[in-house]
Amino acid sequence: QSVLTQPPSVSAAPGQKVTISCSGSTSNIGNNYLSWYQQLPGTAPKLLIYDNNKRPSGIPDRFSGSKSGTSATLGITGLQTGDEADYYCGTWDSSLSSVVFGGGTKLTVL
Amino acid sequence: EVQLVESGGGVERPGASLRLSCAASGFTFDNYGMSWVRQAPGKGPEWVSGINWNGGTRGYADSVKGRFTISRDNAKNSLYLEMNSLKAEDTALYYCARGAFLSFDYWGQGILVTVSS
């Protein structure tokens, strides 16, 4: 079981919007910055969102992040077939003194 | 262009040792913390260890504490992971990543470590 909880899968049609949730506790999400990663099949994870809601250079504004209390959400608008991937949330856990990741959410663009 | 290239993986018996290396280029290496993140087949990423810019602060996952040691050589733009007392559950693709304890903005292509008798 992962410290951060994500839904195993989500799906939506091309052009639609989808959200992926990440739930934790005060020792991780509640008091630390959260990041989101996209992992396309056979590739390394790629940083999509850092510091809860900031996008690295080159990440389109179709991707957004938000945080409230001990939960966070990744939003993706204008879905494309190329967005089909596994998505992971991650943050520092102050109790474990370790970086923790969610179990991952597989996005299917129908 | 930021590049992180891992090397040193392979197949080892349980109890053996292995040293992974990561050669960094395209950025000022000693300005950044670095980490090792692993991913077992079919599983999500697991942070293994992180080190700050000068090696003064190091952190480890409980699963490897006491067995693995992270280090860096800023003169050689290199990151290392010394892995001792290897276990079957250490089998994974090991990524070198830029960033120490929060987010990881660049990742290498990964190097496979297999522990099997």
Short mmCIF file of C-alpha atoms in Angstrom, two decimals:
data_model
loop_
_atom_site.label_atom_id
_atom_site.label_comp_id
_atom_site.label_asym_id
_atom_site.label_seq_id
_atom_site.Cartn_x
_atom_site.Cartn_y
_atom_site.Cartn_z
CA GLN A 1 0.00 0.00 0.00
CA SER A 2 1.29 3.43 -0.95
CA VAL A 3 1.42 6.30 1.51
CA LEU A 4 -0.35 8.49 -1.05
CA THR A 5 -3.63 7.18 -2.44
CA GLN A 6 -4.57 7.54 -6.10
CA PRO A 7 -7.39 5.94 -8.10
CA PRO A 8 -6.01 3.02 -10.14
CA SER A 9 -7.52 4.25 -13.38
CA VAL A 10 -9.45 7.07 -15.02
CA SER A 11 -10.74 7.48 -18.54
CA ALA A 12 -12.26 10.12 -20.76
CA ALA A 13 -12.80 10.90 -24.40
CA PRO A 14 -10.44 12.97 -26.56
CA GLY A 15 -10.96 16.68 -26.03
CA GLN A 16 -12.55 16.18 -22.62
CA LYS A 17 -11.21 17.01 -19.17
CA VAL A 18 -10.10 14.57 -16.49
CA THR A 19 -8.96 14.94 -12.90
CA ILE A 20 -6.73 12.61 -10.88
CA SER A 21 -6.79 12.77 -7.11
CA CYS A 22 -4.00 12.15 -4.61
CA SER A 23 -4.82 11.79 -0.94
CA GLY A 24 -2.39 11.79 1.96
CA SER A 25 -1.97 13.16 5.47
CA THR A 26 -0.59 16.09 7.43
CA SER A 27 2.85 14.48 7.45
CA ASN A 28 3.10 14.59 3.66
CA ILE A 29 0.68 16.50 1.42
CA GLY A 30 -0.65 18.62 4.25
CA ASN A 31 2.69 20.26 5.01
CA ASN A 32 4.89 19.78 1.96
CA TYR A 33 4.90 20.68 -1.71
CA LEU A 34 3.47 18.10 -4.10
CA SER A 35 4.65 17.07 -7.55
CA TRP A 36 3.01 15.17 -10.39
CA TYR A 37 4.76 12.94 -12.92
CA GLN A 38 3.70 11.44 -16.23
CA GLN A 39 5.17 8.12 -17.31
CA LEU A 40 4.59 7.07 -20.88
CA PRO A 41 5.05 3.35 -21.62
CA GLY A 42 8.69 2.33 -21.62
CA THR A 43 10.03 5.73 -20.59
CA ALA A 44 11.24 7.46 -17.45
CA PRO A 45 8.81 9.56 -15.40
CA LYS A 46 8.54 13.18 -16.49
CA LEU A 47 7.84 16.09 -14.14
CA LEU A 48 4.50 17.74 -14.96
CA ILE A 49 3.78 19.84 -11.87
CA TYR A 50 5.94 20.93 -8.94
CA ASP A 51 5.30 23.00 -5.83
CA ASN A 52 1.61 21.99 -6.00
CA ASN A 53 0.71 24.02 -9.07
CA LYS A 54 3.78 25.14 -11.03
CA ARG A 55 4.56 23.83 -14.51
CA PRO A 56 8.15 23.29 -15.68
CA SER A 57 9.14 24.94 -18.92
CA GLY A 58 7.67 23.08 -21.88
CA ILE A 59 4.68 21.60 -20.07
CA PRO A 60 1.47 22.86 -21.74
CA ASP A 61 -1.11 24.71 -19.69
CA ARG A 62 -3.55 21.85 -20.35
CA PHE A 63 -1.96 20.37 -17.23
CA SER A 64 -2.76 21.96 -13.87
CA GLY A 65 -2.30 21.14 -10.22
CA SER A 66 -4.07 22.15 -7.05
CA LYS A 67 -3.90 21.26 -3.38
CA SER A 68 -6.30 21.58 -0.49
CA GLY A 69 -5.46 20.30 2.95
CA THR A 70 -4.20 16.73 2.67
CA SER A 71 -5.40 16.16 -0.90
CA ALA A 72 -4.25 17.26 -4.32
CA THR A 73 -5.62 17.10 -7.84
CA LEU A 74 -4.07 16.94 -11.29
CA GLY A 75 -6.28 18.29 -14.05
CA ILE A 76 -5.82 17.63 -17.75
CA THR A 77 -7.95 19.46 -20.31
CA GLY A 78 -8.24 18.94 -24.06
CA LEU A 79 -7.30 15.26 -23.71
CA GLN A 80 -5.18 13.76 -26.46
CA THR A 81 -4.39 10.14 -27.20
CA GLY A 82 -0.77 10.99 -26.44
CA ASP A 83 -1.79 11.71 -22.83
CA GLU A 84 -2.39 8.00 -22.24
CA ALA A 85 0.10 7.21 -19.50
CA ASP A 86 0.57 6.45 -15.83
CA TYR A 87 0.44 9.47 -13.53
CA TYR A 88 2.07 9.62 -10.11
CA CYS A 89 1.95 12.14 -7.28
CA GLY A 90 4.91 12.52 -4.95
CA THR A 91 6.02 14.56 -1.96
CA TRP A 92 8.21 14.54 1.14
CA ASP A 93 6.87 12.75 4.19
CA SER A 94 8.10 14.41 7.36
CA SER A 95 7.28 11.41 9.58
CA LEU A 96 9.04 8.89 7.37
CA SER A 97 11.85 11.32 6.40
CA SER A 98 11.45 10.02 2.89
CA VAL A 99 10.01 10.97 -0.47
CA VAL A 100 6.77 9.09 -1.06
CA PHE A 101 4.84 8.42 -4.25
CA GLY A 102 1.26 7.47 -4.95
CA GLY A 103 0.45 4.08 -6.42
CA GLY A 104 -0.21 5.62 -9.81
CA THR A 105 -3.25 6.24 -12.00
CA LYS A 106 -3.54 4.85 -15.51
CA LEU A 107 -5.20 7.32 -17.84
CA THR A 108 -7.05 5.92 -20.84
CA VAL A 109 -8.19 8.26 -23.57
CA LEU A 110 -11.09 6.43 -25.17
CA GLU B 1 20.72 19.85 -22.71
CA VAL B 2 20.51 18.10 -19.36
CA GLN B 3 21.68 14.50 -19.56
CA LEU B 4 21.84 11.86 -16.85
CA VAL B 5 23.40 8.54 -17.83
CA GLU B 6 23.37 5.61 -15.42
CA SER B 7 25.79 2.70 -15.53
CA GLY B 8 26.90 -0.24 -13.40
CA GLY B 9 23.76 -2.35 -13.32
CA GLY B 10 23.61 -6.09 -13.88
CA VAL B 11 22.68 -9.44 -12.42
CA GLU B 12 23.90 -10.28 -8.92
CA ARG B 13 23.29 -12.99 -6.32
CA PRO B 14 21.55 -12.17 -3.04
CA GLY B 15 24.07 -10.77 -0.58
CA ALA B 16 26.32 -9.36 -3.27
CA SER B 17 27.35 -5.74 -3.80
CA LEU B 18 27.00 -3.41 -6.76
CA ARG B 19 27.93 0.21 -7.46
CA LEU B 20 25.80 2.38 -9.71
CA SER B 21 27.12 5.54 -11.31
CA CYS B 22 25.36 8.49 -12.92
CA ALA B 23 27.21 10.86 -15.24
CA ALA B 24 25.60 14.30 -15.39
CA SER B 25 26.02 16.93 -18.07
CA GLY B 26 24.32 20.02 -19.42
CA PHE B 27 23.92 21.81 -16.09
CA THR B 28 26.00 23.02 -13.14
CA PHE B 29 26.05 19.76 -11.19
CA ASP B 30 27.09 21.19 -7.82
CA ASN B 31 24.10 23.53 -7.81
CA TYR B 32 21.64 20.66 -7.41
CA GLY B 33 20.67 17.90 -5.07
CA MET B 34 20.40 14.48 -6.68
CA SER B 35 18.52 11.25 -6.04
CA TRP B 36 18.21 7.62 -6.95
CA VAL B 37 14.67 6.43 -7.65
CA ARG B 38 13.87 2.82 -8.51
CA GLN B 39 10.94 1.13 -10.16
CA ALA B 40 10.25 -2.56 -9.88
CA PRO B 41 8.57 -4.25 -12.86
CA GLY B 42 4.92 -3.23 -13.03
CA LYS B 43 5.18 -1.01 -9.94
CA GLY B 44 5.35 2.71 -9.27
CA PRO B 45 8.49 4.70 -8.52
CA GLU B 46 10.17 4.32 -5.13
CA TRP B 47 12.62 6.93 -3.87
CA VAL B 48 15.79 5.19 -2.73
CA SER B 49 18.12 7.96 -1.62
CA GLY B 50 18.86 11.65 -2.02
CA ILE B 51 21.87 13.89 -1.45
CA ASN B 52 22.14 17.66 -1.30
CA TRP B 53 24.51 19.74 -3.42
CA ASN B 54 27.63 19.23 -1.32
CA GLY B 55 26.92 15.82 0.18
CA GLY B 56 26.29 17.27 3.61
CA THR B 57 22.74 15.96 3.80
CA ARG B 58 21.76 12.46 2.74
CA GLY B 59 18.51 10.56 3.08
CA TYR B 60 17.49 6.97 2.55
CA ALA B 61 14.31 4.97 2.27
CA ASP B 62 13.81 2.60 5.18
CA SER B 63 14.00 -0.33 2.76
CA VAL B 64 17.67 0.40 1.97
CA LYS B 65 18.91 2.18 5.10
CA GLY B 66 22.13 0.60 6.36
CA ARG B 67 22.72 -1.27 3.09
CA PHE B 68 22.96 1.47 0.44
CA THR B 69 25.19 4.56 0.44
CA ILE B 70 24.75 7.57 -1.82
CA SER B 71 27.68 9.82 -2.68
CA ARG B 72 28.73 12.36 -5.25
CA ASP B 73 31.90 13.74 -6.82
CA ASN B 74 31.24 17.29 -7.96
CA ALA B 75 34.62 17.47 -9.70
CA LYS B 76 33.54 14.58 -11.91
CA ASN B 77 29.87 15.60 -12.23
CA SER B 78 28.95 12.16 -10.97
CA LEU B 79 26.51 10.55 -8.56
CA TYR B 80 26.97 7.10 -7.07
CA LEU B 81 24.98 4.46 -5.23
CA GLU B 82 26.88 1.77 -3.35
CA MET B 83 24.54 -1.19 -2.85
CA ASN B 84 25.48 -3.88 -0.34
CA SER B 85 23.71 -6.99 0.96
CA LEU B 86 21.48 -7.04 -2.09
CA LYS B 87 18.08 -8.70 -1.78
CA ALA B 88 15.68 -10.05 -4.39
CA GLU B 89 13.36 -7.15 -3.61
CA ASP B 90 16.06 -4.72 -4.78
CA THR B 91 15.42 -5.90 -8.34
CA ALA B 92 14.32 -2.82 -10.28
CA LEU B 93 15.15 -0.21 -12.86
CA TYR B 94 17.24 2.41 -11.06
CA TYR B 95 16.93 6.01 -12.20
CA CYS B 96 19.28 8.87 -11.46
CA ALA B 97 17.20 12.05 -11.02
CA ARG B 98 17.97 15.73 -10.49
CA GLY B 99 16.52 16.88 -7.20
CA ALA B 100 17.03 15.63 -3.67
CA PHE B 101 13.99 15.68 -1.43
CA LEU B 102 11.02 17.24 -3.17
CA SER B 103 10.64 17.09 -6.94
CA PHE B 104 12.72 15.54 -9.70
CA ASP B 105 12.88 17.56 -12.88
CA TYR B 106 15.19 15.41 -14.99
CA TRP B 107 15.57 11.64 -15.05
CA GLY B 108 18.06 9.31 -16.69
CA GLN B 109 16.99 6.41 -18.87
CA GLY B 110 17.47 3.97 -16.00
CA ILE B 111 19.73 0.99 -15.40
CA LEU B 112 18.48 -2.48 -14.57
CA VAL B 113 19.56 -4.27 -11.41
CA THR B 114 18.51 -7.89 -11.05
CA VAL B 115 19.11 -9.83 -7.83
CA SER B 116 18.55 -13.53 -8.28
CA SER B 117 20.04 -16.78 -7.13
#
